[in-house]
Short mmCIF file of C-alpha atoms and ligand atoms in Angstrom, two decimals:
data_model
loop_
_atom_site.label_atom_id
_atom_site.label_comp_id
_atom_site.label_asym_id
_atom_site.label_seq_id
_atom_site.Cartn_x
_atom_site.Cartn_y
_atom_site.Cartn_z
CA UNK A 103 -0.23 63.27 -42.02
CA UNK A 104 -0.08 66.74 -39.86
CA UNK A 105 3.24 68.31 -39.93
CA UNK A 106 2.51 71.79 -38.50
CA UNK A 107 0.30 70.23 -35.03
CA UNK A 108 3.25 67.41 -35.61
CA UNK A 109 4.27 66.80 -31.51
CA UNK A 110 7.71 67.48 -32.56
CA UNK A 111 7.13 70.50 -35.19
CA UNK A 112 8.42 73.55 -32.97
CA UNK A 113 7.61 76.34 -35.18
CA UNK A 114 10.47 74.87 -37.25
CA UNK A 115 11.67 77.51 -40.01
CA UNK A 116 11.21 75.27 -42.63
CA UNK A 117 10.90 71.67 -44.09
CA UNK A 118 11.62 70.24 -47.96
CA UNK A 119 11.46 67.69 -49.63
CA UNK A 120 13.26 66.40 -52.01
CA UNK A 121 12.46 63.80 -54.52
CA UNK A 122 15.20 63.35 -57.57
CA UNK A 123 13.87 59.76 -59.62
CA UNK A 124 17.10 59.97 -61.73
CA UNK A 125 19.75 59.40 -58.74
CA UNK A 126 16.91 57.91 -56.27
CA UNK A 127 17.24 60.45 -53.63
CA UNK A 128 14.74 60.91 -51.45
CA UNK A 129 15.55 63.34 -48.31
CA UNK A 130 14.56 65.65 -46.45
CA UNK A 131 15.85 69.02 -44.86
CA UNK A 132 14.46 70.17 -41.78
CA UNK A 133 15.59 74.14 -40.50
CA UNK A 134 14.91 74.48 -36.66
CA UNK A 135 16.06 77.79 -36.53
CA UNK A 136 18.47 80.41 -37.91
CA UNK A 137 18.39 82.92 -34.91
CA UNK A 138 22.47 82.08 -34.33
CA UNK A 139 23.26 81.26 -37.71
CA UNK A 140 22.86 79.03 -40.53
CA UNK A 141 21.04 75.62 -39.31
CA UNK A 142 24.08 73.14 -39.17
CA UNK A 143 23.59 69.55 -38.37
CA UNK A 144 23.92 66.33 -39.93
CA UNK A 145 22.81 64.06 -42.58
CA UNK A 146 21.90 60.66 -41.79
CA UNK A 147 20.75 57.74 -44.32
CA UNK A 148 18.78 55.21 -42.98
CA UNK A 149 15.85 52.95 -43.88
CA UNK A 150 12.66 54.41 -42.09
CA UNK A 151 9.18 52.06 -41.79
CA UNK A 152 7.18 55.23 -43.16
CA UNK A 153 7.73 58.84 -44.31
CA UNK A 154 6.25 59.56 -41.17
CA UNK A 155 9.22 58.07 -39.11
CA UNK A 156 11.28 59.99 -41.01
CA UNK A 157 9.76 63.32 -40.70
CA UNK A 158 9.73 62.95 -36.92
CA UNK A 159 13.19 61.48 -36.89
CA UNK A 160 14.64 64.92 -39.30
CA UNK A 161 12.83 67.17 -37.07
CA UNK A 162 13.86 65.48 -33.84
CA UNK A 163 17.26 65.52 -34.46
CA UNK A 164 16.88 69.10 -36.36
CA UNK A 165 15.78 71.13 -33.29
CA UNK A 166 18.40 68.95 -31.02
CA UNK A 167 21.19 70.83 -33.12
CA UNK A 168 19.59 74.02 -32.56
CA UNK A 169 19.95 73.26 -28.83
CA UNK A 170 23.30 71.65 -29.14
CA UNK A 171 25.04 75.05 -31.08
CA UNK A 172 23.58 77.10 -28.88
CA UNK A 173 24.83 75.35 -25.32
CA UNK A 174 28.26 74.77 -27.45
CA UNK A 175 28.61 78.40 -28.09
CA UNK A 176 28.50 78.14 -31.54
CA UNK A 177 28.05 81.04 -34.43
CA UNK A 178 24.98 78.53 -35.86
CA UNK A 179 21.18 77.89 -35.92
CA UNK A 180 20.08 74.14 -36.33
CA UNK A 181 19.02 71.83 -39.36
CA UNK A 182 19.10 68.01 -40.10
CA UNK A 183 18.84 66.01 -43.02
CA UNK A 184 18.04 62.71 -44.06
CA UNK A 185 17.84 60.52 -46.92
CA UNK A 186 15.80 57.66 -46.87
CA UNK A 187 17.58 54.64 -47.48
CA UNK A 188 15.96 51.42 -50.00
CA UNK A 189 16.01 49.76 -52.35
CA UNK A 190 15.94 52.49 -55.28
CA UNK A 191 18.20 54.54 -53.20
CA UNK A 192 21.43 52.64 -53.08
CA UNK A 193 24.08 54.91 -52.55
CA UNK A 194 26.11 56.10 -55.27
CA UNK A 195 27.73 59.20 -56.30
CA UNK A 196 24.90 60.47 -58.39
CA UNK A 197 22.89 59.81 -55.29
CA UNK A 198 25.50 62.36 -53.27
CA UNK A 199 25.70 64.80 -56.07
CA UNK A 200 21.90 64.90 -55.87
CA UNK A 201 21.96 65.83 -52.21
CA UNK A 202 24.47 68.24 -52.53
CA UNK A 203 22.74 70.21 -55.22
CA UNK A 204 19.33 69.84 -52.91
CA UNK A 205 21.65 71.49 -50.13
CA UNK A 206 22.82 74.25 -52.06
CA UNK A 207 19.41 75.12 -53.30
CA UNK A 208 18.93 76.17 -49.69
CA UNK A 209 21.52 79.19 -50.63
CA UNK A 210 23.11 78.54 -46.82
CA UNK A 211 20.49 78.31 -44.28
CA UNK A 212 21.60 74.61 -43.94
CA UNK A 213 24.96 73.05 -43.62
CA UNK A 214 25.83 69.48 -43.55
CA UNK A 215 27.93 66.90 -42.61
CA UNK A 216 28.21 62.95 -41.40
CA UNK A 217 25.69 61.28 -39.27
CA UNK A 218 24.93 58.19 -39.15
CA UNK A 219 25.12 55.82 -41.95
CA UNK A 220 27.33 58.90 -44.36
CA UNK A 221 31.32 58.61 -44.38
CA UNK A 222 33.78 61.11 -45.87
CA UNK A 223 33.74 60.30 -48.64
CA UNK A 224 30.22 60.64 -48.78
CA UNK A 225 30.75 64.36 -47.97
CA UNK A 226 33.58 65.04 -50.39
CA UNK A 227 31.20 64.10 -53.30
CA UNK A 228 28.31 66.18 -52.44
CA UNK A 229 30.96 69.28 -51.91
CA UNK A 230 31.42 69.17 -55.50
CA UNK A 231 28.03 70.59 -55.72
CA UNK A 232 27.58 72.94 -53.26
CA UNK A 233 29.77 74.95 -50.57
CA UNK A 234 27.67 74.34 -47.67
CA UNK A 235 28.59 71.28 -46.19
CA UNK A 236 31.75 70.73 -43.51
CA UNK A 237 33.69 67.61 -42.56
CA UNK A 238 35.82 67.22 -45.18
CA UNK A 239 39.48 65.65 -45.23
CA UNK A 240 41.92 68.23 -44.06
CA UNK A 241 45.83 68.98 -44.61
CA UNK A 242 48.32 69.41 -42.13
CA UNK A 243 47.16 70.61 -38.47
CA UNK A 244 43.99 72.51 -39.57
CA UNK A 245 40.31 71.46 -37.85
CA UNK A 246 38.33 69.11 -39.82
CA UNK A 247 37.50 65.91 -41.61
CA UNK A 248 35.53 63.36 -39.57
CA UNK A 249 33.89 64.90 -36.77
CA UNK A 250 32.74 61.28 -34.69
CA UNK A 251 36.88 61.23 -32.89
CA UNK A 252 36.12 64.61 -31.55
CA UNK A 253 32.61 63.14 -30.28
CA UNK A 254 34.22 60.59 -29.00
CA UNK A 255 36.59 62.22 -26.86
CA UNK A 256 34.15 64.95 -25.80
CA UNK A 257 31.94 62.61 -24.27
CA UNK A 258 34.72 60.41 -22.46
CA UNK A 259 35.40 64.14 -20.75
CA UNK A 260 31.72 63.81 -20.21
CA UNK A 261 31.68 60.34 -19.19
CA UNK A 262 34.71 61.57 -16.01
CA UNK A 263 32.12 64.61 -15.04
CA UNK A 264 29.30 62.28 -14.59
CA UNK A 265 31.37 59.87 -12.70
CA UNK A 266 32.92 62.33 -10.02
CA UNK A 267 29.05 63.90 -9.82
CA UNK A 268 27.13 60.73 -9.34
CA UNK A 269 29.43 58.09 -8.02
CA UNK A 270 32.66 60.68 -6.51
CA UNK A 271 34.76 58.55 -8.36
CA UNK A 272 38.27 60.72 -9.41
CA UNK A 273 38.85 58.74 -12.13
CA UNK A 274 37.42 55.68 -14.46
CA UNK A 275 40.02 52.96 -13.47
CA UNK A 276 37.90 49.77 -12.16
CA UNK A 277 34.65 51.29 -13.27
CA UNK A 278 32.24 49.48 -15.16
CA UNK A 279 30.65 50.75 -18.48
CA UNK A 280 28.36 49.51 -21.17
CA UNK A 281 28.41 50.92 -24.65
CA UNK A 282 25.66 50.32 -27.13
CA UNK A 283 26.89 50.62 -30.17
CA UNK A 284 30.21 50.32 -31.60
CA UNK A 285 30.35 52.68 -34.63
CA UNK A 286 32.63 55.50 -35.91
CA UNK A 287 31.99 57.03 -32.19
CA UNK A 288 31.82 53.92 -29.52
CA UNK A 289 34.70 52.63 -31.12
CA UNK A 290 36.49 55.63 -30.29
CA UNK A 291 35.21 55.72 -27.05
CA UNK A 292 35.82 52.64 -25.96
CA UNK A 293 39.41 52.90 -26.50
CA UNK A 294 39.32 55.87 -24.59
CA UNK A 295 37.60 54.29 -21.99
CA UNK A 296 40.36 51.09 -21.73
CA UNK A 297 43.27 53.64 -21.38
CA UNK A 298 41.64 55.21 -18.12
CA UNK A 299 41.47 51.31 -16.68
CA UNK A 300 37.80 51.47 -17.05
CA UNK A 301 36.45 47.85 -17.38
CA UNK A 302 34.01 47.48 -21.01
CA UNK A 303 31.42 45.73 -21.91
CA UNK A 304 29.69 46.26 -26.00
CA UNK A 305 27.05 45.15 -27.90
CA UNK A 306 26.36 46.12 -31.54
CA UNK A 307 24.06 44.61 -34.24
CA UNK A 308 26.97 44.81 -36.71
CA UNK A 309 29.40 41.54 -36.74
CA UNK A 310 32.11 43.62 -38.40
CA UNK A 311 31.91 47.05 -36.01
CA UNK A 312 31.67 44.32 -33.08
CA UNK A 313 34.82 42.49 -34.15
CA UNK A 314 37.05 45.91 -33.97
CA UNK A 315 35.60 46.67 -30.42
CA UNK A 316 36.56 42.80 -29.51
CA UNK A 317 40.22 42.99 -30.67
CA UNK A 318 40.82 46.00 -27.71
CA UNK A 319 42.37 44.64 -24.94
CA UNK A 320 40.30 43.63 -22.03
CA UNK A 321 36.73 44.27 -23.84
CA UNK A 322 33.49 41.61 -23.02
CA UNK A 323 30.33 41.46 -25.43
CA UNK A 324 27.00 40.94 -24.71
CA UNK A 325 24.18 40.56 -26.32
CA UNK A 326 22.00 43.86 -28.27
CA UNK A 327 19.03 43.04 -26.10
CA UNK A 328 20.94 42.76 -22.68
CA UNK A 329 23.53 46.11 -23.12
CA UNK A 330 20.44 49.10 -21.78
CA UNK A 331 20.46 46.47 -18.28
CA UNK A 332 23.81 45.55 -18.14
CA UNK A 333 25.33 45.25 -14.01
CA UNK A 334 27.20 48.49 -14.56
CA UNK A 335 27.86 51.59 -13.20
CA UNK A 336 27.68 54.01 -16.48
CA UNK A 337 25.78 53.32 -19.82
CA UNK A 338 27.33 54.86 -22.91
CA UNK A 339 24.24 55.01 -25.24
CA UNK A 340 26.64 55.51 -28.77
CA UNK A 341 23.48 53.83 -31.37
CA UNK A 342 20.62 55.33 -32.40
CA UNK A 343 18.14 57.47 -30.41
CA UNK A 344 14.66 56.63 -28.50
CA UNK A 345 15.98 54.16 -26.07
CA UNK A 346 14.90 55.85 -22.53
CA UNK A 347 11.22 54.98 -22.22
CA UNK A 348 9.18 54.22 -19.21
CA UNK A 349 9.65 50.71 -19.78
CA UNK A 350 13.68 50.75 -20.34
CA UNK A 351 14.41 53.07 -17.65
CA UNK A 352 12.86 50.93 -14.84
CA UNK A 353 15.07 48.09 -15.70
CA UNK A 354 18.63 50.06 -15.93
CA UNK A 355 21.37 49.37 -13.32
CA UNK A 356 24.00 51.75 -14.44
CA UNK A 357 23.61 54.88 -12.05
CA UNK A 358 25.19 57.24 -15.14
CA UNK A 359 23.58 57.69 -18.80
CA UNK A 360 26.23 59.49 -20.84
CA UNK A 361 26.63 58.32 -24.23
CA UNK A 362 27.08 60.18 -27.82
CA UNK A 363 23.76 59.33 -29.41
CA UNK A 364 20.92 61.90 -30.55
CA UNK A 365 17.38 61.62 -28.79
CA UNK A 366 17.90 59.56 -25.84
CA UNK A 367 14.79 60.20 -24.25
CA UNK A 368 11.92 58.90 -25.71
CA UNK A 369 9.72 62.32 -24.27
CA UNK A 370 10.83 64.86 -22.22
CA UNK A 371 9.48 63.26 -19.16
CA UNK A 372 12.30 60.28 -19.39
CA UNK A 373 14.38 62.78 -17.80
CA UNK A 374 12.24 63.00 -14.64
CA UNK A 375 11.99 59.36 -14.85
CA UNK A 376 15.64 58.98 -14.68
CA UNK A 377 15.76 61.45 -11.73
CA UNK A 378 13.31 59.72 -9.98
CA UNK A 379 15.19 56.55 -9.71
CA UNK A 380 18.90 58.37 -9.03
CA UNK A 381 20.16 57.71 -12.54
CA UNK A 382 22.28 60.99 -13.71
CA UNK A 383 21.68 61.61 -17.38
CA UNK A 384 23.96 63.37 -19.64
CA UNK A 385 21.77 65.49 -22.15
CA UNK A 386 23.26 63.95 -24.96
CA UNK A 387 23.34 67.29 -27.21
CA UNK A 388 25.77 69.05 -24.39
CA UNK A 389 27.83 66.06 -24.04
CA UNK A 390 27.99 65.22 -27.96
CA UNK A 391 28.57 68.68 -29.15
CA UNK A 392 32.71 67.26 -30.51
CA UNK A 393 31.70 66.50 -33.46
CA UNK A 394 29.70 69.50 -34.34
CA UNK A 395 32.43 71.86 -32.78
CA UNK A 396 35.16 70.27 -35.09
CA UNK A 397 32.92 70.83 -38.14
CA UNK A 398 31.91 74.06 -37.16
CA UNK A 399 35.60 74.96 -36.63
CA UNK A 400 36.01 73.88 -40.43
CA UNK A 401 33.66 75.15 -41.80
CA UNK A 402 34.78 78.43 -40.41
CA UNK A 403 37.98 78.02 -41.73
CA UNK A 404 41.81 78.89 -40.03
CA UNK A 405 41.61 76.88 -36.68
CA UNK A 406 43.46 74.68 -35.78
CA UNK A 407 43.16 71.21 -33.76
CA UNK A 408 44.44 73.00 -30.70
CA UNK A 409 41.46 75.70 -30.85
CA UNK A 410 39.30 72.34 -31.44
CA UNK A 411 40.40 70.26 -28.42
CA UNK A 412 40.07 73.76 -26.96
CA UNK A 413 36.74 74.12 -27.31
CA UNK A 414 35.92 70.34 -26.80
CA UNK A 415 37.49 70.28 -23.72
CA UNK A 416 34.74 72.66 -21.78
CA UNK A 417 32.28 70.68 -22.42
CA UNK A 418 33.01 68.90 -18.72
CA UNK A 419 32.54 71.70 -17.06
CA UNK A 420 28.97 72.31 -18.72
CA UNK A 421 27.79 69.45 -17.69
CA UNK A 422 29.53 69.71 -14.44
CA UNK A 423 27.27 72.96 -14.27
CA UNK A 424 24.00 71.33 -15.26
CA UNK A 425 24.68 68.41 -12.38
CA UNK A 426 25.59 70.51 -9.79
CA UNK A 427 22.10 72.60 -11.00
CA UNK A 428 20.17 69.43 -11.17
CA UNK A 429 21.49 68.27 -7.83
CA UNK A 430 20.67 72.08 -6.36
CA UNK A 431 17.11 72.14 -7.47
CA UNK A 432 16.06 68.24 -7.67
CA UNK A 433 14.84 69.14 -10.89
CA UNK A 434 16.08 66.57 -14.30
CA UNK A 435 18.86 67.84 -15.84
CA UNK A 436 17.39 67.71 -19.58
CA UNK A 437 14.80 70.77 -18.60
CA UNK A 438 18.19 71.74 -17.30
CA UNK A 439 19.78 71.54 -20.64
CA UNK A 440 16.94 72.51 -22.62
CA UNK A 441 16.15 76.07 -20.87
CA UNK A 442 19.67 77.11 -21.26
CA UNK A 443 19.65 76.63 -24.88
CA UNK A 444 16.30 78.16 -24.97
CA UNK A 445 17.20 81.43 -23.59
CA UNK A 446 20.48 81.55 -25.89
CA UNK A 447 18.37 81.26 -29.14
CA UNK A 448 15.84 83.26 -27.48
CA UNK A 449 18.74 86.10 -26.85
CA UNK A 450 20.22 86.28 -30.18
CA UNK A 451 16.46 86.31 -31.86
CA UNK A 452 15.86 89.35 -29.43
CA UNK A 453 12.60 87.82 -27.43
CA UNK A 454 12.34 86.12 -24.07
CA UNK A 455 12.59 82.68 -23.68
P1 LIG B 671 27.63 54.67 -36.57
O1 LIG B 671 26.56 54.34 -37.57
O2 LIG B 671 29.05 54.67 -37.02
O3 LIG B 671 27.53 53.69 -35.30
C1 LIG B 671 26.32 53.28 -34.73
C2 LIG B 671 26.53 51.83 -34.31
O4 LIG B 671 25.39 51.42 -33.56
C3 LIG B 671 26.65 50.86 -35.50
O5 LIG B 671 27.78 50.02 -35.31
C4 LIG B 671 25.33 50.08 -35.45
O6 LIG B 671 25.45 48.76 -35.94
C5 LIG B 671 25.05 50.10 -33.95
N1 LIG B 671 23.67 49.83 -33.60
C6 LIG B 671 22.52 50.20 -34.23
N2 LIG B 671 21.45 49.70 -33.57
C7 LIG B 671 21.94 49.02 -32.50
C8 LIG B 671 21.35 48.29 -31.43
N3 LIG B 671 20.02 48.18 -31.32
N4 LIG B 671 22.14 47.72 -30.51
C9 LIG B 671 23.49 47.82 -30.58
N5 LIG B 671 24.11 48.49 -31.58
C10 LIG B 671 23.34 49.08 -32.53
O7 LIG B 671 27.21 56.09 -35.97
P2 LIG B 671 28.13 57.06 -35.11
O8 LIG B 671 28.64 58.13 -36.00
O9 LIG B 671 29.07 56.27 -34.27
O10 LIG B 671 27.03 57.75 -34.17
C11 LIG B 671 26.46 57.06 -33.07
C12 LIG B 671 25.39 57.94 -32.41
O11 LIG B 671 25.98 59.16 -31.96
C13 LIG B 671 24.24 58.34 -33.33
O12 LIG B 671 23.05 58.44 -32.59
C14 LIG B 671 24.64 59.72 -33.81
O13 LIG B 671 23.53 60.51 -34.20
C15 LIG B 671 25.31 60.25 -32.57
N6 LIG B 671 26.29 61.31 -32.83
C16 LIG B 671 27.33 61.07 -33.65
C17 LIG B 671 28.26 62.07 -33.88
C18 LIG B 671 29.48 61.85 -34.76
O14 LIG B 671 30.40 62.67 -34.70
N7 LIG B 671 29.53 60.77 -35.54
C19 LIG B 671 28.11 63.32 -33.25
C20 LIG B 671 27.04 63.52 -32.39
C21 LIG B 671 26.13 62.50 -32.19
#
């Protein structure tokens, strides 16, 4: 398997690998860049077909934070990691303590937290082997602990931009919006969402995460394989990534895509499919960025929730910014989105972009 003429390899920093028999962990720590600070992003624990998957996935998702630090205005570079879920790998604290000594033997460059498939909890026990990670339970008023409210909220903000660009609608109430994927984050969402007297419509592959989302006033279900077509006017992508292909795109209603999940697009020229047939896409690393500003925050240190919501609450007016771009130049707003964060890193490494 290449990994340096890999499609998605982007002079990344570095990769390891990591490969601990005794606790079954098996991850692996991608560093997109540094030029803003130490690579913070994620871990997520999933079960991948091949190691190949997963190497794409980690470096996917690793350059998207190095993008999504940068366009938040954070002090940090970007880095993923994940651990490859099966059946020798069930999760345990030995498994935790593992990855949280395979962190710290990066001496900082990476910092973690939750992604998909990792909890607190999760978190707290790999802290007690190495400083670097963030989203950790918190006391009192200060910033922290689990980062997916903050994403939520952030991208309902998002959600209202999109709305007023696309449809000049002033506020949610009557509007119709499908969310894929009812987790720590479209859970949160959609409650959000039912407050502003938005009508919503779920699907999820999980009975359990399904039956919260249910129990909210007002909420319909349909079925996993229906939710990407749905007769609506916004599509809140809140699962996993690689959804937007050629294929899916030509069969969407919704005239909005802005949802909380990593790696929408399939390739970079989804965007221009999506532009072509008058959908308005979110880039999901500007309109995600709650989570990662809360943990940043933490990790930090001192701030409060205040300086938090703060922060989270600009992210409207980025996107605003990118749509009214978009709209200007005809041109899809993920090059948009992409350039911007481009030049940043490019900035603070002292070349051109
Ligand atoms: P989660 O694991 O809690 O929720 C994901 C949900 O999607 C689960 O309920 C899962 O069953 C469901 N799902 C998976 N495949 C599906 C399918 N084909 N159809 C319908 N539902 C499906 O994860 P989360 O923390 O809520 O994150 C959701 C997405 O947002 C991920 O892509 C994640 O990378 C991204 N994200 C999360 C955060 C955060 O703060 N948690 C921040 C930024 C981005």
């Amino acid at each position: 398997m290449s990994v340096f003429d890999h499609p998605e390899f982007d002079h990344h920093e570095a990769i390891h690998f990591f490969d601990e028999p005794e606790s079954g962990l098996r991850a692996i720590i991608a560093v997109h860049s540094t030029a803003l600070g130490p690579g913070a992003g994620g871990c997520r624990r999933w079960t991948y077909a091949n190691d190949g998957d997963a190497i794409t996935d980690v470096l996917r998702l690793s350059r998207g934070m190095t993008y999504k630090n940068a366009v938040a205005g954070l002090p940090f570079g970007g880095g993923k990691a994940v651990i490859l879920a099966g059946d020798k790998a069930a999760k345990s604290p030995a498994l935790f303590r593992a990855f949280g000594r395979a962190v710290d033997s990066l001496g900082g460059a990476y910092v973690t937290a939750e992604d998909v498939g990792i909890n607190v909890e999760d978190m707290r026990i790999a802290h007690e082997e190495t400083p670097y990670v963030s989203g950790l339970p918190q006391s009192g008023s200060s910033a922290g602990g689990d980062p997916s409210p903050w994403t939520a909220y952030g991208v309902f903000l998002g959600i209202e931009a999109a709305a007023r660009a696309r449809l000049g609608a002033e506020s949610l109430k009557g509007l119709r919006v499908a969310i894929q994927g009812v987790g720590n984050v479209g859970l949160n969402l959609c409650e959000h969402l039912v407050k502003a007297g938005a009508q919503v419509v779920v699907a999820d592959v999980n009975r359990e995460n399904l039956k919260k989302a249910a129990q909210i006033d007002g909420v319909t279900q349909v079925s996993p394989r229906d939710i990407l077509f749905a007769e609506v006017d916004i599509l809140a992508p809140c699962a996993l990534g690689n959804i937007l292909n050629a294929e899916s795109i030509s069969k969407i209603s919704a005239k909005v895509i802005a949802g909380a999940a990593n790696n929408q697009l399939s390739t970079e020229q989804d965007g221009r499919r999506l532009t072509e047939r008058g959908i308005l896409y979110a880039p999901d690393y500007v309109i995600n960025a709650g989570g990662v500003i809360s943990v940043a925050h933490e990790f930090l240190g001192q701030s409060s929730e205040q300086q938090v919501k703060t922060e989270v609450d600009r992210i409207p007016q980025r996107l605003s910014d990118i749509f009214r771009e978009s709209a200007e130049t005809g041109r899809p707003t993920n090059l948009i989105a992409d350039e911007l964060a481009r030049r940043i890193v490019a900035e603070a490494a002292g070349r051109t972009a």
